[in-house]
Short mmCIF file of C-alpha atoms in Angstrom, two decimals:
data_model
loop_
_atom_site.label_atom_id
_atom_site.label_comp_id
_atom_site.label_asym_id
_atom_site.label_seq_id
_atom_site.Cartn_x
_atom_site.Cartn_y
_atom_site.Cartn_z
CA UNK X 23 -0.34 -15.36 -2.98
CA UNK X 24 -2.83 -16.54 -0.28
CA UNK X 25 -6.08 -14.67 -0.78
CA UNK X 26 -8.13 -15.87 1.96
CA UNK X 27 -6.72 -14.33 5.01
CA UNK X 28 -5.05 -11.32 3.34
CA UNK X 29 -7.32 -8.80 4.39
CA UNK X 30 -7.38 -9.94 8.23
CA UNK X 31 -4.65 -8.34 10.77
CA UNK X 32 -1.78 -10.70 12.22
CA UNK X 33 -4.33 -11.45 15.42
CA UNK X 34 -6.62 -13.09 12.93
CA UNK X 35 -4.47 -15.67 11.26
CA UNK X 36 -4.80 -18.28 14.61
CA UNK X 37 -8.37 -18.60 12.36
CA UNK X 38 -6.74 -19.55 9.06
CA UNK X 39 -6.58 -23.32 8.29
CA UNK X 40 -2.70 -25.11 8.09
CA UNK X 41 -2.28 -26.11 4.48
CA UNK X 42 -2.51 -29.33 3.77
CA UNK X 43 1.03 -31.28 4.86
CA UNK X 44 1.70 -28.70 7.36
CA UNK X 45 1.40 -31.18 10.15
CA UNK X 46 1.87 -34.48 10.03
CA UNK X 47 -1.13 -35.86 11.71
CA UNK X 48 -3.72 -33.51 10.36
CA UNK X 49 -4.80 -31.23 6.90
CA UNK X 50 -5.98 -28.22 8.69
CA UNK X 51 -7.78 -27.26 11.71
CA UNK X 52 -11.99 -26.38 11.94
CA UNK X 53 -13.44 -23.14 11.90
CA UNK X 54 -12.50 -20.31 15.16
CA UNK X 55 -15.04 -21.01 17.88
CA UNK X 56 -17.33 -18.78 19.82
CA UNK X 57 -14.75 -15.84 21.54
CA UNK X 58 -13.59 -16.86 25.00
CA UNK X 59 -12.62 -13.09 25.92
CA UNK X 60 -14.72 -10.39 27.44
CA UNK X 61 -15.90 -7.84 25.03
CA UNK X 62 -14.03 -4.64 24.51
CA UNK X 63 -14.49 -1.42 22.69
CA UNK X 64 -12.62 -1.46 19.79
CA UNK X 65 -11.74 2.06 17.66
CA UNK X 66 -10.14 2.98 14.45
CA UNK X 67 -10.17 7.27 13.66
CA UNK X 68 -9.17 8.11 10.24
CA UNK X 69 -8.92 11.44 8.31
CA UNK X 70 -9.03 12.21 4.67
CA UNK X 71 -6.65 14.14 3.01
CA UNK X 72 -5.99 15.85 -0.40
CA UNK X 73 -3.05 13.49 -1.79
CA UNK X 74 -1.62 16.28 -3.60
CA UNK X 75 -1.02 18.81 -0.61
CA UNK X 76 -1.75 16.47 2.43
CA UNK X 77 -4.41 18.98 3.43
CA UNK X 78 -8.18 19.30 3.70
CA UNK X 79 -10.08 18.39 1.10
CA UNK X 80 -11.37 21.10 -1.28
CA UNK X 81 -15.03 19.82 -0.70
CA UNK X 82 -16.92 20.92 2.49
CA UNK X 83 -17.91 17.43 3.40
CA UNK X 84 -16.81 14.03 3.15
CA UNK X 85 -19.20 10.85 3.43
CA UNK X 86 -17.99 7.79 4.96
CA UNK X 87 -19.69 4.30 5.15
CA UNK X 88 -18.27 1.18 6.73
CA UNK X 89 -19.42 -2.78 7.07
CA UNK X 90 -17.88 -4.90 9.49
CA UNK X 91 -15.78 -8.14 8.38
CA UNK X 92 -14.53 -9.01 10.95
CA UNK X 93 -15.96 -10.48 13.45
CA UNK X 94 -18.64 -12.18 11.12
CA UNK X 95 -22.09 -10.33 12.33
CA UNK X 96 -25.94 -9.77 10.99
CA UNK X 97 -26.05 -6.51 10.02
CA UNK X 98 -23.12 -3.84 11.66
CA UNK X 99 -22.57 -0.95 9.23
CA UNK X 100 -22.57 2.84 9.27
CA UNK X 101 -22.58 6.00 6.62
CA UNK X 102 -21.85 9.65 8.14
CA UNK X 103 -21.37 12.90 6.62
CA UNK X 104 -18.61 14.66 8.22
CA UNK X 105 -16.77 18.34 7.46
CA UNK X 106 -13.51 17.37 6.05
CA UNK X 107 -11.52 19.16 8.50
CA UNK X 108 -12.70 16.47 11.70
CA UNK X 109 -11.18 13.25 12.11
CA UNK X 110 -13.72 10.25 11.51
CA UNK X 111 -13.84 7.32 14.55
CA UNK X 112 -15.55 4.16 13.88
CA UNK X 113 -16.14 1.59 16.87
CA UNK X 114 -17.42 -1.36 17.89
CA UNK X 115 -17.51 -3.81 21.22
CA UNK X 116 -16.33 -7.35 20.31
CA UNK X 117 -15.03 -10.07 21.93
CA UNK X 118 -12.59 -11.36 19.43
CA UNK X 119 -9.13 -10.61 18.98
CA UNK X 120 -9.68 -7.89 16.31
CA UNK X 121 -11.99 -5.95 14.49
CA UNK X 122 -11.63 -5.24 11.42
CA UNK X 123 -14.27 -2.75 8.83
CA UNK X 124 -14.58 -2.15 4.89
CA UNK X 125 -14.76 1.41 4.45
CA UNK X 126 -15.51 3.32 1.64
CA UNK X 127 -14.78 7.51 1.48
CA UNK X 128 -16.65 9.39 -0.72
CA UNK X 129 -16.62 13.21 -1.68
CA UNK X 130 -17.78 14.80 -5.00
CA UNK X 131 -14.19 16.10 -6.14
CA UNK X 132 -12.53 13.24 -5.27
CA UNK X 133 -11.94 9.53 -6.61
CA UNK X 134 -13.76 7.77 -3.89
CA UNK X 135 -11.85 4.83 -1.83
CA UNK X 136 -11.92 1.47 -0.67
CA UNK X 137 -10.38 0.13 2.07
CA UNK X 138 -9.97 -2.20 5.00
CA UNK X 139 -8.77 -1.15 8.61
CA UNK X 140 -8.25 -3.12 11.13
CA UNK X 141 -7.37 -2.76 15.02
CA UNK X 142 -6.75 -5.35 17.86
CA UNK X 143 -9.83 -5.79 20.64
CA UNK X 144 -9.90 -3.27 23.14
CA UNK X 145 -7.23 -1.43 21.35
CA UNK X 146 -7.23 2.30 19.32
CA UNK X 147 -5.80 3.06 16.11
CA UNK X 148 -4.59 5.96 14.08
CA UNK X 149 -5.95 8.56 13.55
CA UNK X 150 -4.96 6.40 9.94
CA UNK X 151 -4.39 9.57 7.08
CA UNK X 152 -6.43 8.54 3.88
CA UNK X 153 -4.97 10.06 0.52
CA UNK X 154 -7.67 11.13 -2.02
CA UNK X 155 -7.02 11.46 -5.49
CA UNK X 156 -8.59 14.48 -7.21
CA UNK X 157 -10.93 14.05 -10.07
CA UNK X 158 -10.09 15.49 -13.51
CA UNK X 159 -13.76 16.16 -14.42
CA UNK X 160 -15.08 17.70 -11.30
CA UNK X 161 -14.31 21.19 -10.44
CA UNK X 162 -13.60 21.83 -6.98
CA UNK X 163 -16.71 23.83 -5.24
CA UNK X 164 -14.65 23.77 -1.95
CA UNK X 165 -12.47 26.71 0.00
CA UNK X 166 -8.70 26.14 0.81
CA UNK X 167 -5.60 25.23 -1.01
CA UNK X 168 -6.29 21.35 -1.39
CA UNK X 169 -6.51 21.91 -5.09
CA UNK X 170 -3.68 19.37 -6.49
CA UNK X 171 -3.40 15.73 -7.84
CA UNK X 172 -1.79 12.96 -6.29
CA UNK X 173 -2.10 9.55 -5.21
CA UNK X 174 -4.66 7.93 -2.82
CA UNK X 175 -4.42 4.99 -0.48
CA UNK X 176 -4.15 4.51 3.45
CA UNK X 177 -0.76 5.28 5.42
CA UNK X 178 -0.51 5.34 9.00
CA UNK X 179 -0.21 8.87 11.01
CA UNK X 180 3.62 10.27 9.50
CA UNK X 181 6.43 10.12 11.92
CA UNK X 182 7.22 13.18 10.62
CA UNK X 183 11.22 14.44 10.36
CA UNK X 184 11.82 11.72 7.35
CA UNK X 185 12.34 14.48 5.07
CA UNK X 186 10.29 12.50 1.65
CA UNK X 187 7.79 15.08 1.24
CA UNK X 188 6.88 14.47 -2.30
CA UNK X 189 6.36 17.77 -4.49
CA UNK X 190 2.61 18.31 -4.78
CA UNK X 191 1.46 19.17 -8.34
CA UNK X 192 -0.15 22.55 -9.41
CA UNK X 193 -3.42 23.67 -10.23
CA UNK X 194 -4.91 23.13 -13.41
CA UNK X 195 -4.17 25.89 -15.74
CA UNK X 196 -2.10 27.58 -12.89
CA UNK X 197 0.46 28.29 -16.09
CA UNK X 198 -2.08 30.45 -17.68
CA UNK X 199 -3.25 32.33 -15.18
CA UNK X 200 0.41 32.82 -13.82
CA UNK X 201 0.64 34.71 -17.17
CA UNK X 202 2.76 31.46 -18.53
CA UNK X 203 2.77 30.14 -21.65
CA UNK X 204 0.38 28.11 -23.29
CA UNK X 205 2.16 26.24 -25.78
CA UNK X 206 3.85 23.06 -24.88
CA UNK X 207 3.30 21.97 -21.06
CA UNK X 208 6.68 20.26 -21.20
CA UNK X 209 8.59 22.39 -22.75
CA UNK X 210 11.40 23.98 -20.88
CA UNK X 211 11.27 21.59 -17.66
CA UNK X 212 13.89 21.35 -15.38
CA UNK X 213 15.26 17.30 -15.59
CA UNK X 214 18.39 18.10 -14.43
CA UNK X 215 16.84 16.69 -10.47
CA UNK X 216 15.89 13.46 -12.60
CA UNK X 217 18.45 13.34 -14.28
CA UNK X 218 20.86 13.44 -10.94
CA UNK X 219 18.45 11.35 -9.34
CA UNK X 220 18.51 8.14 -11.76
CA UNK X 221 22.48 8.87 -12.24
CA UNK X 222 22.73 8.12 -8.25
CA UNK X 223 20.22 5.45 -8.50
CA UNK X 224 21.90 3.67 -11.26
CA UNK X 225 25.23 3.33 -8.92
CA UNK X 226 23.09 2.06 -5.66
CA UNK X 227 23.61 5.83 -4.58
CA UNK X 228 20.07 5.64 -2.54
CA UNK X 229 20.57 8.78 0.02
CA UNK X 230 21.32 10.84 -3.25
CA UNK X 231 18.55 9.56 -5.54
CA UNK X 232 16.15 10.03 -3.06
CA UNK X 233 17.67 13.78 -2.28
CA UNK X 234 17.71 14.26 -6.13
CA UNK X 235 14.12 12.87 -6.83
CA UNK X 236 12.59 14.41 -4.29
CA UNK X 237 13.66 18.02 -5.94
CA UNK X 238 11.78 16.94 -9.16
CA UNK X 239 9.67 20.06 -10.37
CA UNK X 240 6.26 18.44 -10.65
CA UNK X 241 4.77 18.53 -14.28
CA UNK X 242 2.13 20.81 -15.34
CA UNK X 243 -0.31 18.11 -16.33
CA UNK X 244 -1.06 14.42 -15.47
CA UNK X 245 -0.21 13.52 -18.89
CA UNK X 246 2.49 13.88 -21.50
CA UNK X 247 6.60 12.70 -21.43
CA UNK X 248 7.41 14.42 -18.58
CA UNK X 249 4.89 13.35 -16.39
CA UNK X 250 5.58 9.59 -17.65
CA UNK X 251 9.28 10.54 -16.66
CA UNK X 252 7.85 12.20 -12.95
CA UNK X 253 5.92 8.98 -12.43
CA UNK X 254 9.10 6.66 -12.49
CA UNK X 255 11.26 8.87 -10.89
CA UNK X 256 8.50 8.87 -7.91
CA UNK X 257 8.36 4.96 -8.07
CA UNK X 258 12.45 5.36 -7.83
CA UNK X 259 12.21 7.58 -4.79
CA UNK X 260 9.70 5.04 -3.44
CA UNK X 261 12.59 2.20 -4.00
CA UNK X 262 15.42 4.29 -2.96
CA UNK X 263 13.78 4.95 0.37
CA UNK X 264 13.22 1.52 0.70
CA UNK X 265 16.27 0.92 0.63
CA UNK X 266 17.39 3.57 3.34
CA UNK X 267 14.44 1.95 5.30
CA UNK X 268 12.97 5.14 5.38
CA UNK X 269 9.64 3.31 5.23
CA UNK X 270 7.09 6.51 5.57
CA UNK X 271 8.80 8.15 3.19
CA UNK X 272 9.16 5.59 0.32
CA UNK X 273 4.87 4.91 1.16
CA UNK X 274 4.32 8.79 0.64
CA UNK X 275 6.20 8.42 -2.84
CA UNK X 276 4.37 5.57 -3.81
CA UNK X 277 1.26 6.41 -2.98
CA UNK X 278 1.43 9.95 -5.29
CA UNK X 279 2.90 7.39 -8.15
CA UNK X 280 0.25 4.90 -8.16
CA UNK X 281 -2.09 8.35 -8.31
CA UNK X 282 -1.08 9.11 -12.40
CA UNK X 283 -1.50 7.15 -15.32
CA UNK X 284 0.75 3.17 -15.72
CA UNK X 285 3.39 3.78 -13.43
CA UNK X 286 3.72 0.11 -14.29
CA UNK X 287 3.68 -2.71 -12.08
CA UNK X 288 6.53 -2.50 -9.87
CA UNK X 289 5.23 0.88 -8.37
CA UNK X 290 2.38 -1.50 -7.35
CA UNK X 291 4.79 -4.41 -5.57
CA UNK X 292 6.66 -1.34 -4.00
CA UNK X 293 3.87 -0.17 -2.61
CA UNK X 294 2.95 -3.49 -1.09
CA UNK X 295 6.28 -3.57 0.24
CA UNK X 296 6.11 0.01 2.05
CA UNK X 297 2.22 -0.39 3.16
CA UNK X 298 3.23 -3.64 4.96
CA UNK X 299 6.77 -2.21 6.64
CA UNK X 300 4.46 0.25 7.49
CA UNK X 301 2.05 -2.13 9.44
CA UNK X 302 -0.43 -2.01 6.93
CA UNK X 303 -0.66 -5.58 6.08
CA UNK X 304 -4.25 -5.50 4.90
CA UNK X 305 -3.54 -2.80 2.45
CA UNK X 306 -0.05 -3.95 1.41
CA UNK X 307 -2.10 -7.24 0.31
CA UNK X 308 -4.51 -5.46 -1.30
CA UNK X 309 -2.47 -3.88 -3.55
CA UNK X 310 -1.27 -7.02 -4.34
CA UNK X 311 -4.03 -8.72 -4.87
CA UNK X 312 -5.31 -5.71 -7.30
CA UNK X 313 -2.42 -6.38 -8.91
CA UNK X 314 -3.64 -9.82 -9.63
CA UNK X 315 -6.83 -9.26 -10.74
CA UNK X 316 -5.64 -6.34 -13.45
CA UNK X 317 -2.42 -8.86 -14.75
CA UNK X 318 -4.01 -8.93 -18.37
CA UNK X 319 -3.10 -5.34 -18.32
CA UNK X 320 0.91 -6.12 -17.97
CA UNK X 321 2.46 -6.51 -21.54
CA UNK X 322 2.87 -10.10 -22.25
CA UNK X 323 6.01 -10.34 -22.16
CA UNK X 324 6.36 -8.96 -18.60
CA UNK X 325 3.67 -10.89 -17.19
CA UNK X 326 5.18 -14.41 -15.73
CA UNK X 327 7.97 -12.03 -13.97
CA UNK X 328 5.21 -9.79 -12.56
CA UNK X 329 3.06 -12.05 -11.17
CA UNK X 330 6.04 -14.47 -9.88
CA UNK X 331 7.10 -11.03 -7.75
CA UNK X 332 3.59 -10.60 -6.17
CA UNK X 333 4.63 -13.72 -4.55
CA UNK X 334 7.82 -12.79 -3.31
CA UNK X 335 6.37 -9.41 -2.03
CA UNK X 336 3.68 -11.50 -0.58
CA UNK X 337 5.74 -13.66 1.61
CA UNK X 338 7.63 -10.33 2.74
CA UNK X 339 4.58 -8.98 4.00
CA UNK X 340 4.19 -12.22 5.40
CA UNK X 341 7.47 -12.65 7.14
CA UNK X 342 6.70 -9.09 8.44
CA UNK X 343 3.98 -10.54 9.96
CA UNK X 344 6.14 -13.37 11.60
CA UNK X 345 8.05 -10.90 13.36
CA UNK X 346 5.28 -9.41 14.80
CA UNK X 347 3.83 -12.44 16.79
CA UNK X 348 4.70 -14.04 19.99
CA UNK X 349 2.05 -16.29 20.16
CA UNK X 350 3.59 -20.10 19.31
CA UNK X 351 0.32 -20.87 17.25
CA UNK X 352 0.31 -17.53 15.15
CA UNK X 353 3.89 -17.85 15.05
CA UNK X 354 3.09 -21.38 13.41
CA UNK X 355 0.52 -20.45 11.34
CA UNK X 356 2.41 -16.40 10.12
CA UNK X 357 5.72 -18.81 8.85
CA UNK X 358 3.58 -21.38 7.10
CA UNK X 359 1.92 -19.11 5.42
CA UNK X 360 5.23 -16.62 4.42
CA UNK X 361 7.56 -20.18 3.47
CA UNK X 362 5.15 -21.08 1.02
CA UNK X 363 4.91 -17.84 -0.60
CA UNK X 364 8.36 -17.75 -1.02
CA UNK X 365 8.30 -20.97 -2.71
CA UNK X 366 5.58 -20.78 -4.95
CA UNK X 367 7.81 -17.79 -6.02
CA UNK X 368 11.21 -19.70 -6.34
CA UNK X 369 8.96 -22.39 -8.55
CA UNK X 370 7.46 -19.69 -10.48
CA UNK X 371 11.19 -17.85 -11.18
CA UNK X 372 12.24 -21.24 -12.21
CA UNK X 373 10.01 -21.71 -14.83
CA UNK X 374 10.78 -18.28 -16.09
CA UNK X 375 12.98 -19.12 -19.86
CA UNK X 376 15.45 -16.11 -19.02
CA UNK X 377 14.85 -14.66 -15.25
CA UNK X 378 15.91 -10.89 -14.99
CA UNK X 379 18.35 -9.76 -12.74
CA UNK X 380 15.63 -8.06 -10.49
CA UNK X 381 14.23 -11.57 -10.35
CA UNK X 382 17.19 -13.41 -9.62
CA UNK X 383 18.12 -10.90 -7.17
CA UNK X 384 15.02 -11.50 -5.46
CA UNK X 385 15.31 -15.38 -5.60
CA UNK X 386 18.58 -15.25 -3.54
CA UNK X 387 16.73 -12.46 -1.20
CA UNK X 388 13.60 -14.80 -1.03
CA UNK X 389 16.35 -17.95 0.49
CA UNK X 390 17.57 -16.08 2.71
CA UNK X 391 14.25 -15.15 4.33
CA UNK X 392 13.23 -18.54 4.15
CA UNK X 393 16.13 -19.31 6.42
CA UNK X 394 15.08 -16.64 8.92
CA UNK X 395 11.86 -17.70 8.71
CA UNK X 396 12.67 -21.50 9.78
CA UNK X 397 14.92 -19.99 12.42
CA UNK X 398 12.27 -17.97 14.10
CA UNK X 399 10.20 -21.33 13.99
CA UNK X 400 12.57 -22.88 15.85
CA UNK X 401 13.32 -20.21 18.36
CA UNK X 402 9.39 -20.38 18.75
CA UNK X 403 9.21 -16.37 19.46
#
C-alpha cells in the first residue's frame, strides 16, 4: 500500500507524483505550486461520543487539539476545552483545494484518539461523530448514562433508518448490583443469536446473519470466551452488512469490534473497507496502515495472507476514490495509484505456497476491478 498520500482527501492526489513508468515520456511530475484559487473558509465540526451508547461522554469536558497538514504552513494549531454535549468546529481560510487537520480528543475516562479530517476549500463537513472507547482503569466522575465500552474511531453523521445498532455493553459490575450472580460471567449466556447468526452466515444468508448478530446479548465483561465469541460475531455483522451494502451499519459494527481485545486482523481490513465506502478515505487508510505497522503481532503463519489483503483493501479504497473524481488528471493519477495496488496484491497472492479461499476469492474480485478501473480511464470521467 502507498503510504505517502494516504492520509490526504481525493482533491489532494493532483499533488502526488506518477510512479515511475506511468507515462512514457516522464518519471513523475515536481512538487504542487503556489495555489492559483482565492482563499476560502474551510470547516470541519465533529462531536465525541461514548462508543458504547452513542451518547455524551460520562466526563464533563472533552479537550481537543488539532495541527494542520494540509496545506503545509508555519505554525496553525489549536487545543480547546469544550462540554461534551457541544459539537467542536475547527476552521481555517486556504487557498488550496483542501484542508486537511490531525486531531487528537482527549478526556480523562476515555482512551484518547487520533485522527485526520479532511474537507474540500470553501466547503463544510460533518458534524463527523467520534467514538471513544472507555477506559478500564478510570472511573467515570461524569453524570449521564454514557457508562459502556465499545469501539472508537471516526464515522460520518448516521443516515439513520439502517437498522445495525450494535448492542451496547453494560456497566461494570451491573450483575452485582442487579442482585446477579457473581460466579462465572459467562455462564448461562444466551448464544442461541450467535449461533443463528454464523448458521446464516455460513450459507451467504447476509440479511439473516446480520438480523441474528445484531440480537447478540452483549457479554458481561471485555474478557473471557464469550466475549472472544461477541467480538467475531461483531466483525461478522460488520462483513454481512458489507455485503448488503449497508455501509453505516457494517462501520458501526466494526468500529465496537476493533474496541475489545484481538478481534484479529480481518476486523481491521473490514473496517478499512466500511470507513472508505463511507467516504472516509483518510481513516480507512489509516487503519490500514496501523495494520502494517503492528504485522509482527499476526501469527506467523497468517502473516503473508494478511498483509497481501491490506493491498487489495487498499486499492478498493482506492478505486473508491476513482469514482469519485471528474477531474481527467485526478482521474489519472486515483487509477494509477488503485491498479497498482491491486497488483502488488495479485504478486503478493502468487507467492503465497497455498492461497486461502478468502484470498483467491479476492484475487478474482481484485481483476475484475482492475478492468473497471482501465475502463473508467478510458471513458476519462
Amino acid at each position: 500500500m502507498r503510504v505517502g498520500r494516504a492520509l490526504l482527501p481525493v482533491a489532494t492526489l493532483g499533488a502526488v507524483s506518477l510512479a515511475a513508468g506511468a507515462c512514457s515520456d516522464s518519471v513523475g511530475s515536481g512538487l504542487e505550486g503556489p495555489p492559483t484559487a482565492a482563499p476560502e473558509m474551510s470547516r470541519i465540526v465533529l462531536q465525541a461520543v461514548d462508543a458504547g451508547t452513542g451518547g455524551p461522554l460520562a466526563d464533563p469536558f472533552l479537550t481537543v487539539r488539532h495541527l494542520v497538514r494540509y496545506p503545509i504552513t508555519l505554525d496553525e494549531t489549536g487545543s480547546d476545552a469544550i462540554p461534551v454535549t457541544q459539537t467542536h468546529t475547527i476552521q481555517h481560510s486556504v487557498a488550496h483545494d483542501s484542508l486537511a487537520v490531525e486531531v487528537r480528543l482527549e478526556a480523562e475516562s476515555y482512551h484518547r484518539i487520533d485522527t485526520v479530517l479532511s474537507v474540500a476549500r470553501g466547503g463544510s463537513s460533518g458534524p463527523m461523530t467520534v467514538r471513544m472507547t472507555r477506559r478500564l482503569d478510570r472511573a467515570a466522575g461524569g453524570q449521564g448514562n454514557s457508562t459502556a465500552e465499545g469501539g472508537a474511531g471516526v464515522a460520518p453523521p448516521s443516515s439513520g433508518g439502517d437498522g445495525a445498532s450494535v448492542p451496547s455493553l453494560p456497566r461494570p459490575g451491573a450483575d452485582e448490583a442487579a442482585g446477579g450472580t457473581t460466579g462465572d460471567p459467562d455462564a448461562g449466556m444466551d448464544r442461541a443469536p450467535l449461533r443463528r447468526g454464523d448458521q446464516a452466515f455460513a450459507r451467504g444468508d447476509w440479511a439473516q446473519a446480520a438480523a441474528a448478530y445484531r440480537s447478540m446479548p452483549s457479554p458481561p465483561r471485555r474478557i473471557g470466551a464469550y466475549a472472544r465469541e461477541y467480538t467475531q460475531g461483531l466483525v461478522r455483522l460488520g462483513e454481512s452488512e458489507l455485503a448488503l451494502g449497508n455501509w453505516q451499519g457494517a462501520l458501526s459494527a466494526l468500529e465496537s469490534a476493533v474496541g475489545f481485545d484481538a478481534p484479529g486482523y480481518r476486523a481491521s481490513l473490514l473496517l478499512a473497507h466500511a470507513r472508505c465506502a463511507t467516504g472516509g478515505v483518510a481513516g480507512g487508510r489509516q487503519a490500514l496502515e496501523q495494520l502494517q505497522r503492528t504485522s509482527s503481532t499476526i501469527p506467523q503463519a497468517q502473516r503473508a495472507t494478511a498483509l497481501a489483503l491490506v493491498e487489495y483493501y487498499g486499492g478498493i479504497c482506492s478505486q473508491l476514490e476513482v469514482e469519485a473524481v471528474t477531474n481527467p488528471r485526478e482521474l489519472l493519477r486515483a487509477g494509477t495509484g488503485a491498479l497498482a495496488e491491486f497488483q502488488t496484491f495479485l504478486d503478493a497472492a502468487e507467492a503465497l505456497p497455498a492461497p486461502s479461499p478468502e484470498v483467491s476469492a479476492a484475487m478474482d474480485d481484485a481483476r475484475r476491478r482492475q478492468d473497471e478501473v482501465r475502463a473508467r480511464l478510458r471513458g476519462g470521467g
